[in-house]
mmCIF file of C-alpha atoms and ligand atoms in Angstrom:
data_model
loop_
_atom_site.group_PDB
_atom_site.id
_atom_site.type_symbol
_atom_site.label_atom_id
_atom_site.label_comp_id
_atom_site.label_asym_id
_atom_site.label_seq_id
_atom_site.Cartn_x
_atom_site.Cartn_y
_atom_site.Cartn_z
ATOM 1 C CA MET A 878 41.415 78.177 139.218
ATOM 2 C CA GLU A 879 39.071 75.656 140.756
ATOM 3 C CA GLN A 880 36.019 74.832 138.677
ATOM 4 C CA ILE A 881 32.734 74.745 140.598
ATOM 5 C CA LEU A 882 30.232 74.237 137.769
ATOM 6 C CA ALA A 883 30.466 72.878 134.269
ATOM 7 C CA VAL A 884 27.744 72.246 131.723
ATOM 8 C CA SER A 885 28.530 70.264 128.640
ATOM 9 C CA ASN A 886 26.516 69.703 125.501
ATOM 10 C CA LEU A 887 23.449 70.986 127.289
ATOM 11 C CA VAL A 888 20.252 70.756 125.242
ATOM 12 C CA LYS A 889 16.661 71.654 126.136
ATOM 13 C CA LYS A 890 13.854 71.134 123.704
ATOM 14 C CA PHE A 891 10.249 72.195 124.236
ATOM 15 C CA GLY A 892 8.400 70.126 121.663
ATOM 16 C CA GLY A 893 9.909 71.208 118.364
ATOM 17 C CA LEU A 894 11.629 74.280 119.804
ATOM 18 C CA VAL A 895 15.302 73.933 120.670
ATOM 19 C CA ALA A 896 15.520 76.512 123.473
ATOM 20 C CA VAL A 897 19.093 75.566 124.449
ATOM 21 C CA SER A 898 21.375 73.973 121.911
ATOM 22 C CA ASN A 899 24.629 72.194 122.830
ATOM 23 C CA ILE A 900 25.856 74.688 125.374
ATOM 24 C CA ASP A 901 29.241 74.307 127.083
ATOM 25 C CA MET A 902 29.960 76.583 130.006
ATOM 26 C CA THR A 903 32.271 76.567 132.997
ATOM 27 C CA VAL A 904 32.245 78.615 136.152
ATOM 28 C CA ASN A 905 35.183 78.876 138.520
ATOM 29 C CA LYS A 906 34.874 79.169 142.258
ATOM 30 C CA GLY A 907 34.588 82.819 143.271
ATOM 31 C CA GLU A 908 33.800 84.135 139.803
ATOM 32 C CA ILE A 909 31.004 86.394 138.609
ATOM 33 C CA VAL A 910 29.909 85.062 135.230
ATOM 34 C CA GLY A 911 27.427 86.994 133.084
ATOM 35 C CA LEU A 912 24.929 85.360 130.763
ATOM 36 C CA ILE A 913 23.616 87.736 128.103
ATOM 37 C CA GLY A 914 21.617 87.565 124.917
ATOM 38 C CA ALA A 915 18.427 88.797 123.297
ATOM 39 C CA ASN A 916 14.963 87.907 124.593
ATOM 40 C CA GLY A 917 14.228 84.233 124.137
ATOM 41 C CA ALA A 918 17.926 83.321 123.765
ATOM 42 C CA GLY A 919 17.637 80.559 126.375
ATOM 43 C CA LYS A 920 19.200 82.206 129.411
ATOM 44 C CA THR A 921 16.431 81.520 131.927
ATOM 45 C CA THR A 922 16.082 77.988 130.582
ATOM 46 C CA ILE A 923 19.758 77.411 131.446
ATOM 47 C CA PHE A 924 19.083 78.711 134.968
ATOM 48 C CA ASN A 925 16.069 76.411 135.202
ATOM 49 C CA MET A 926 18.278 73.456 134.347
ATOM 50 C CA ILE A 927 21.131 74.434 136.680
ATOM 51 C CA SER A 928 18.660 74.919 139.539
ATOM 52 C CA GLY A 929 16.888 71.624 138.837
ATOM 53 C CA SER A 930 13.518 73.144 137.827
ATOM 54 C CA PHE A 931 13.825 71.530 134.373
ATOM 55 C CA HIS A 932 15.852 68.535 133.417
ATOM 56 C CA PRO A 933 17.900 68.859 130.250
ATOM 57 C CA THR A 934 16.826 66.950 127.154
ATOM 58 C CA SER A 935 20.461 65.863 126.958
ATOM 59 C CA GLY A 936 23.854 66.914 128.229
ATOM 60 C CA LYS A 937 25.512 67.103 131.600
ATOM 61 C CA ILE A 938 25.669 69.484 134.531
ATOM 62 C CA LEU A 939 28.573 68.960 136.905
ATOM 63 C CA LEU A 940 28.527 70.623 140.293
ATOM 64 C CA GLU A 941 31.891 70.284 142.043
ATOM 65 C CA GLY A 942 32.659 67.426 139.679
ATOM 66 C CA LYS A 943 29.456 65.452 140.314
ATOM 67 C CA GLU A 944 26.714 64.906 137.758
ATOM 68 C CA VAL A 945 23.550 66.639 138.938
ATOM 69 C CA GLN A 946 21.446 67.089 135.790
ATOM 70 C CA ASN A 947 18.772 64.666 136.973
ATOM 71 C CA LEU A 948 18.331 66.009 140.488
ATOM 72 C CA PRO A 949 15.178 67.878 141.538
ATOM 73 C CA ALA A 950 15.204 71.560 142.536
ATOM 74 C CA HIS A 951 15.143 70.972 146.297
ATOM 75 C CA LYS A 952 18.231 68.750 146.024
ATOM 76 C CA MET A 953 20.029 71.376 143.962
ATOM 77 C CA CYS A 954 19.157 73.943 146.588
ATOM 78 C CA ASN A 955 20.573 71.645 149.275
ATOM 79 C CA LEU A 956 23.726 71.181 147.247
ATOM 80 C CA GLY A 957 24.222 74.946 147.169
ATOM 81 C CA ILE A 958 22.447 76.395 144.152
ATOM 82 C CA GLY A 959 20.456 79.499 145.111
ATOM 83 C CA ARG A 960 18.456 81.559 142.672
ATOM 84 C CA THR A 961 16.281 84.593 142.230
ATOM 85 C CA TYR A 962 13.439 84.814 139.733
ATOM 86 C CA GLN A 963 12.846 87.376 137.013
ATOM 87 C CA ILE A 964 9.312 87.902 138.307
ATOM 88 C CA VAL A 965 9.533 88.412 142.035
ATOM 89 C CA GLN A 966 6.799 86.561 143.887
ATOM 90 C CA PRO A 967 6.965 87.330 147.586
ATOM 91 C CA PHE A 968 4.652 85.886 150.168
ATOM 92 C CA ALA A 969 2.532 89.041 150.303
ATOM 93 C CA ASP A 970 1.199 88.465 153.810
ATOM 94 C CA LEU A 971 4.546 87.583 155.334
ATOM 95 C CA SER A 972 7.071 90.131 156.528
ATOM 96 C CA VAL A 973 10.461 90.632 154.905
ATOM 97 C CA LEU A 974 11.987 88.683 157.778
ATOM 98 C CA GLU A 975 9.516 85.808 157.394
ATOM 99 C CA ASN A 976 10.012 85.730 153.624
ATOM 100 C CA THR A 977 13.759 85.470 154.211
ATOM 101 C CA MET A 978 13.217 82.745 156.799
ATOM 102 C CA VAL A 979 11.497 80.643 154.131
ATOM 103 C CA GLY A 980 14.938 80.462 152.505
ATOM 104 C CA ALA A 981 16.814 79.910 155.757
ATOM 105 C CA LEU A 982 14.513 77.048 156.799
ATOM 106 C CA VAL A 983 15.635 75.088 153.750
ATOM 107 C CA ARG A 984 19.059 74.839 155.367
ATOM 108 C CA ASP A 985 18.083 74.622 159.025
ATOM 109 C CA ALA A 986 14.689 73.522 160.377
ATOM 110 C CA ASP A 987 15.263 75.317 163.678
ATOM 111 C CA VAL A 988 13.048 78.406 163.552
ATOM 112 C CA ASN A 989 15.093 80.448 166.025
ATOM 113 C CA ARG A 990 18.348 79.819 164.194
ATOM 114 C CA ALA A 991 16.629 80.528 160.869
ATOM 115 C CA ARG A 992 15.384 83.844 162.282
ATOM 116 C CA THR A 993 18.855 84.806 163.533
ATOM 117 C CA LYS A 994 20.444 83.866 160.217
ATOM 118 C CA SER A 995 17.788 85.805 158.284
ATOM 119 C CA LYS A 996 18.336 88.915 160.402
ATOM 120 C CA GLU A 997 22.067 88.683 159.703
ATOM 121 C CA ILE A 998 21.406 88.496 155.974
ATOM 122 C CA LEU A 999 18.953 91.396 156.000
ATOM 123 C CA LYS A 1000 21.539 93.463 157.872
ATOM 124 C CA PHE A 1001 24.191 92.469 155.321
ATOM 125 C CA LEU A 1002 21.856 93.658 152.549
ATOM 126 C CA GLY A 1003 20.966 96.877 154.382
ATOM 127 C CA MET A 1004 17.332 95.856 154.860
ATOM 128 C CA GLU A 1005 17.157 95.434 158.603
ATOM 129 C CA LYS A 1006 14.982 98.538 159.006
ATOM 130 C CA ARG A 1007 12.360 97.027 156.651
ATOM 131 C CA MET A 1008 12.411 93.634 158.359
ATOM 132 C CA HIS A 1009 8.840 93.798 159.688
ATOM 133 C CA VAL A 1010 7.237 95.284 156.580
ATOM 134 C CA LEU A 1011 4.884 92.951 154.705
ATOM 135 C CA GLY A 1012 5.843 91.627 151.275
ATOM 136 C CA ARG A 1013 2.825 93.411 149.763
ATOM 137 C CA ASP A 1014 4.068 96.799 150.967
ATOM 138 C CA LEU A 1015 7.495 96.712 149.324
ATOM 139 C CA ASN A 1016 8.503 98.752 146.303
ATOM 140 C CA LEU A 1017 10.335 97.122 143.379
ATOM 141 C CA PRO A 1018 13.935 97.738 144.555
ATOM 142 C CA GLU A 1019 13.010 96.379 147.984
ATOM 143 C CA LEU A 1020 11.293 93.353 146.458
ATOM 144 C CA LYS A 1021 14.407 92.604 144.420
ATOM 145 C CA ARG A 1022 16.577 92.872 147.509
ATOM 146 C CA MET A 1023 14.238 90.637 149.477
ATOM 147 C CA GLU A 1024 14.416 88.099 146.678
ATOM 148 C CA VAL A 1025 18.205 88.177 146.990
ATOM 149 C CA ALA A 1026 17.880 87.841 150.776
ATOM 150 C CA ARG A 1027 15.669 84.776 150.424
ATOM 151 C CA ALA A 1028 18.119 83.157 148.018
ATOM 152 C CA LEU A 1029 21.119 84.031 150.196
ATOM 153 C CA ALA A 1030 19.389 82.593 153.250
ATOM 154 C CA THR A 1031 19.620 79.153 151.644
ATOM 155 C CA GLN A 1032 23.407 79.657 151.966
ATOM 156 C CA PRO A 1033 24.270 78.994 148.335
ATOM 157 C CA LYS A 1034 27.693 78.256 146.954
ATOM 158 C CA ILE A 1035 26.456 79.534 143.607
ATOM 159 C CA LEU A 1036 23.846 82.258 143.343
ATOM 160 C CA LEU A 1037 21.904 82.578 140.085
ATOM 161 C CA LEU A 1038 20.610 86.121 139.667
ATOM 162 C CA ASP A 1039 17.940 86.496 136.992
ATOM 163 C CA GLU A 1040 17.611 90.145 135.963
ATOM 164 C CA VAL A 1041 17.852 91.615 139.445
ATOM 165 C CA MET A 1042 18.325 95.081 137.964
ATOM 166 C CA ALA A 1043 15.399 95.019 135.521
ATOM 167 C CA GLY A 1044 13.082 97.967 136.028
ATOM 168 C CA LEU A 1045 15.331 99.716 138.535
ATOM 169 C CA ASN A 1046 16.428 103.316 138.120
ATOM 170 C CA PRO A 1047 20.185 104.032 137.808
ATOM 171 C CA SER A 1048 20.723 104.771 141.487
ATOM 172 C CA ASP A 1049 18.897 101.603 142.609
ATOM 173 C CA SER A 1050 20.838 99.608 139.997
ATOM 174 C CA ALA A 1051 24.090 101.060 141.348
ATOM 175 C CA MET A 1052 23.070 99.928 144.823
ATOM 176 C CA VAL A 1053 22.341 96.404 143.544
ATOM 177 C CA ILE A 1054 25.709 96.322 141.721
ATOM 178 C CA GLU A 1055 27.438 97.082 145.014
ATOM 179 C CA LEU A 1056 25.406 94.385 146.769
ATOM 180 C CA VAL A 1057 26.294 91.800 144.122
ATOM 181 C CA ARG A 1058 29.986 92.654 144.610
ATOM 182 C CA LYS A 1059 29.627 92.389 148.367
ATOM 183 C CA ILE A 1060 27.904 88.994 148.109
ATOM 184 C CA ASN A 1061 30.631 87.771 145.773
ATOM 185 C CA GLU A 1062 33.355 89.046 148.119
ATOM 186 C CA SER A 1063 31.720 87.086 150.938
ATOM 187 C CA GLY A 1064 32.623 83.924 148.994
ATOM 188 C CA VAL A 1065 29.574 83.236 146.819
ATOM 189 C CA THR A 1066 30.104 82.406 143.144
ATOM 190 C CA ILE A 1067 27.608 84.278 140.975
ATOM 191 C CA ILE A 1068 25.989 83.712 137.594
ATOM 192 C CA LEU A 1069 24.112 86.737 136.391
ATOM 193 C CA ILE A 1070 21.492 87.152 133.667
ATOM 194 C CA GLU A 1071 21.235 90.822 132.939
ATOM 195 C CA HIS A 1072 20.155 93.189 130.191
ATOM 196 C CA VAL A 1073 21.582 96.278 131.892
ATOM 197 C CA MET A 1074 24.868 96.283 129.985
ATOM 198 C CA LYS A 1075 26.742 98.720 132.172
ATOM 199 C CA ALA A 1076 26.046 96.475 135.169
ATOM 200 C CA VAL A 1077 26.907 93.192 133.502
ATOM 201 C CA MET A 1078 30.078 94.579 131.939
ATOM 202 C CA SER A 1079 31.362 96.029 135.168
ATOM 203 C CA LEU A 1080 30.434 93.063 137.371
ATOM 204 C CA SER A 1081 31.352 90.050 135.257
ATOM 205 C CA ASP A 1082 34.753 88.377 135.250
ATOM 206 C CA ARG A 1083 33.655 86.528 132.110
ATOM 207 C CA LEU A 1084 30.647 86.536 129.841
ATOM 208 C CA TYR A 1085 28.737 83.985 127.795
ATOM 209 C CA VAL A 1086 26.570 85.288 124.982
ATOM 210 C CA LEU A 1087 23.599 83.337 123.666
ATOM 211 C CA ASN A 1088 21.502 83.818 120.595
ATOM 212 C CA GLN A 1089 18.514 81.632 119.782
ATOM 213 C CA GLY A 1090 19.718 78.891 122.101
ATOM 214 C CA LYS A 1091 23.288 78.833 120.808
ATOM 215 C CA LEU A 1092 26.459 80.118 122.365
ATOM 216 C CA ILE A 1093 27.846 82.753 120.032
ATOM 217 C CA SER A 1094 30.682 84.187 122.109
ATOM 218 C CA SER A 1095 32.425 83.956 125.452
ATOM 219 C CA GLY A 1096 35.350 85.568 127.198
ATOM 220 C CA LEU A 1097 36.332 88.729 129.010
ATOM 221 C CA PRO A 1098 33.708 91.521 128.866
ATOM 222 C CA GLU A 1099 36.029 93.772 126.808
ATOM 223 C CA GLU A 1100 36.599 90.979 124.283
ATOM 224 C CA VAL A 1101 32.960 89.984 124.016
ATOM 225 C CA SER A 1102 31.746 93.556 123.596
ATOM 226 C CA LYS A 1103 33.971 93.901 120.523
ATOM 227 C CA ASP A 1104 32.903 90.595 118.956
ATOM 228 C CA PRO A 1105 31.182 91.423 115.641
ATOM 229 C CA GLU A 1106 28.756 88.527 116.064
ATOM 230 C CA VAL A 1107 27.668 89.850 119.469
ATOM 231 C CA ILE A 1108 27.289 93.377 118.148
ATOM 232 C CA LYS A 1109 25.232 92.092 115.237
ATOM 233 C CA SER A 1110 22.907 89.825 117.177
ATOM 234 C CA TYR A 1111 22.587 91.560 120.510
ATOM 235 C CA LEU A 1112 24.371 94.794 121.287
ATOM 236 C CA GLY A 1113 23.443 96.341 117.925
ATOM 237 C CA GLU A 1114 19.849 95.328 118.395
ATOM 238 C CA LYS A 1115 19.871 96.714 121.930
ATOM 239 C CA SER A 1116 21.196 100.069 120.821
ATOM 240 C CA ARG A 1117 18.577 100.239 118.074
ATOM 241 C CA LYS A 1118 15.804 99.389 120.509
ATOM 242 C CA ASN A 1119 17.214 101.560 123.296
ATOM 243 C CA PRO A 1120 18.797 104.677 121.881
ATOM 244 C CA PRO A 1121 21.446 105.916 124.349
ATOM 245 C CA GLN A 1122 19.389 108.747 125.821
ATOM 246 C CA LYS A 1123 16.661 106.299 126.836
ATOM 247 C CA GLN A 1124 18.860 103.556 128.216
ATOM 248 C CA GLU A 1125 18.152 102.611 131.822
ATOM 249 C CA GLU A 1126 21.894 102.192 132.268
HETATM 250 P P1 ATP B 1276 14.419 86.715 128.328
HETATM 251 O O1 ATP B 1276 15.623 87.592 128.218
HETATM 252 O O2 ATP B 1276 13.248 87.250 127.576
HETATM 253 O O3 ATP B 1276 14.077 86.310 129.719
HETATM 254 P P2 ATP B 1276 15.664 84.101 127.874
HETATM 255 O O4 ATP B 1276 16.969 84.228 127.179
HETATM 256 O O5 ATP B 1276 15.690 83.900 129.329
HETATM 257 O O6 ATP B 1276 14.757 85.355 127.504
HETATM 258 P P3 ATP B 1276 14.120 81.684 127.825
HETATM 259 O O7 ATP B 1276 13.081 82.161 128.772
HETATM 260 O O8 ATP B 1276 15.121 80.728 128.339
HETATM 261 O O9 ATP B 1276 14.874 82.935 127.165
HETATM 262 O O10 ATP B 1276 13.376 81.076 126.554
HETATM 263 C C1 ATP B 1276 14.028 80.422 125.492
HETATM 264 C C2 ATP B 1276 12.992 79.881 124.543
HETATM 265 O O11 ATP B 1276 12.333 78.776 125.145
HETATM 266 C C3 ATP B 1276 11.904 80.884 124.181
HETATM 267 O O12 ATP B 1276 11.565 80.697 122.832
HETATM 268 C C4 ATP B 1276 10.769 80.510 125.103
HETATM 269 O O13 ATP B 1276 9.530 80.849 124.527
HETATM 270 C C5 ATP B 1276 10.938 79.003 125.206
HETATM 271 N N1 ATP B 1276 10.470 78.454 126.482
HETATM 272 C C6 ATP B 1276 10.972 78.778 127.718
HETATM 273 N N2 ATP B 1276 10.343 78.077 128.681
HETATM 274 C C7 ATP B 1276 9.421 77.307 128.044
HETATM 275 C C8 ATP B 1276 8.453 76.355 128.490
HETATM 276 N N3 ATP B 1276 8.320 76.053 129.785
HETATM 277 N N4 ATP B 1276 7.675 75.757 127.555
HETATM 278 C C9 ATP B 1276 7.816 76.059 126.241
HETATM 279 N N5 ATP B 1276 8.713 76.932 125.747
HETATM 280 C C10 ATP B 1276 9.499 77.563 126.642
#
């Protein structure tokens, strides 16, 4: 399988806090890779480094074999890293279409082509009927989908999805799961941070599990979910905090 992304010995310190500690990770072209772990484990910090928002304290990030760890976010976006954010921040006074065009214009400065491309993407995501609605008037599931639309409009090779299912009810989560599959089938490699276990287990080809900045397990979802270390530090804690009857999944 062809490797598209590799991080090696990745470290990020914030003052005295080691948020990410010597992480090695690889992602193959066409895969869906899940990144899981308790709050504060370092998942978003890894996304921030892969997308160029933060530079690592040390370590390497290789995109298609080239070192990119020192490039700024706009360069990473140009090279094909798209991302969504945990906290969705739409342009409230712009329509869904215009918000999506903000992404498309990164790739192509021609406004008409950006509009056409954005319409295509909104259709692909089943949002064409909401195209002219303002960002401020969207509900949470729609906001999440618009966030995905904006990221997809940058035409990423790798899409980083940061908790796109958080706060959604089971039927909206199921819809997002289907969309993630559809995006992946269209040729986009995906890295997914997700606390909704049912979603991450069913979507991911492979998983990486973090705890307090360290990688504690990786492998196929069925292997990782049986790993005693993972159960102890994450899944056990999750089931204590979220007894089954209350789980959003
Ligand atoms: P969650 O599931 O809650 O989103 P996470 O696994 O994404 O958590 P991170 O957001 O990556 O965790 O945070 C890892 C650690 O780094 C935390 O202790 C956090 O407080 C710290 N941290 C993250 N960003 C910064 C920052 N910009 N400055 C200082 N500390 C930070």
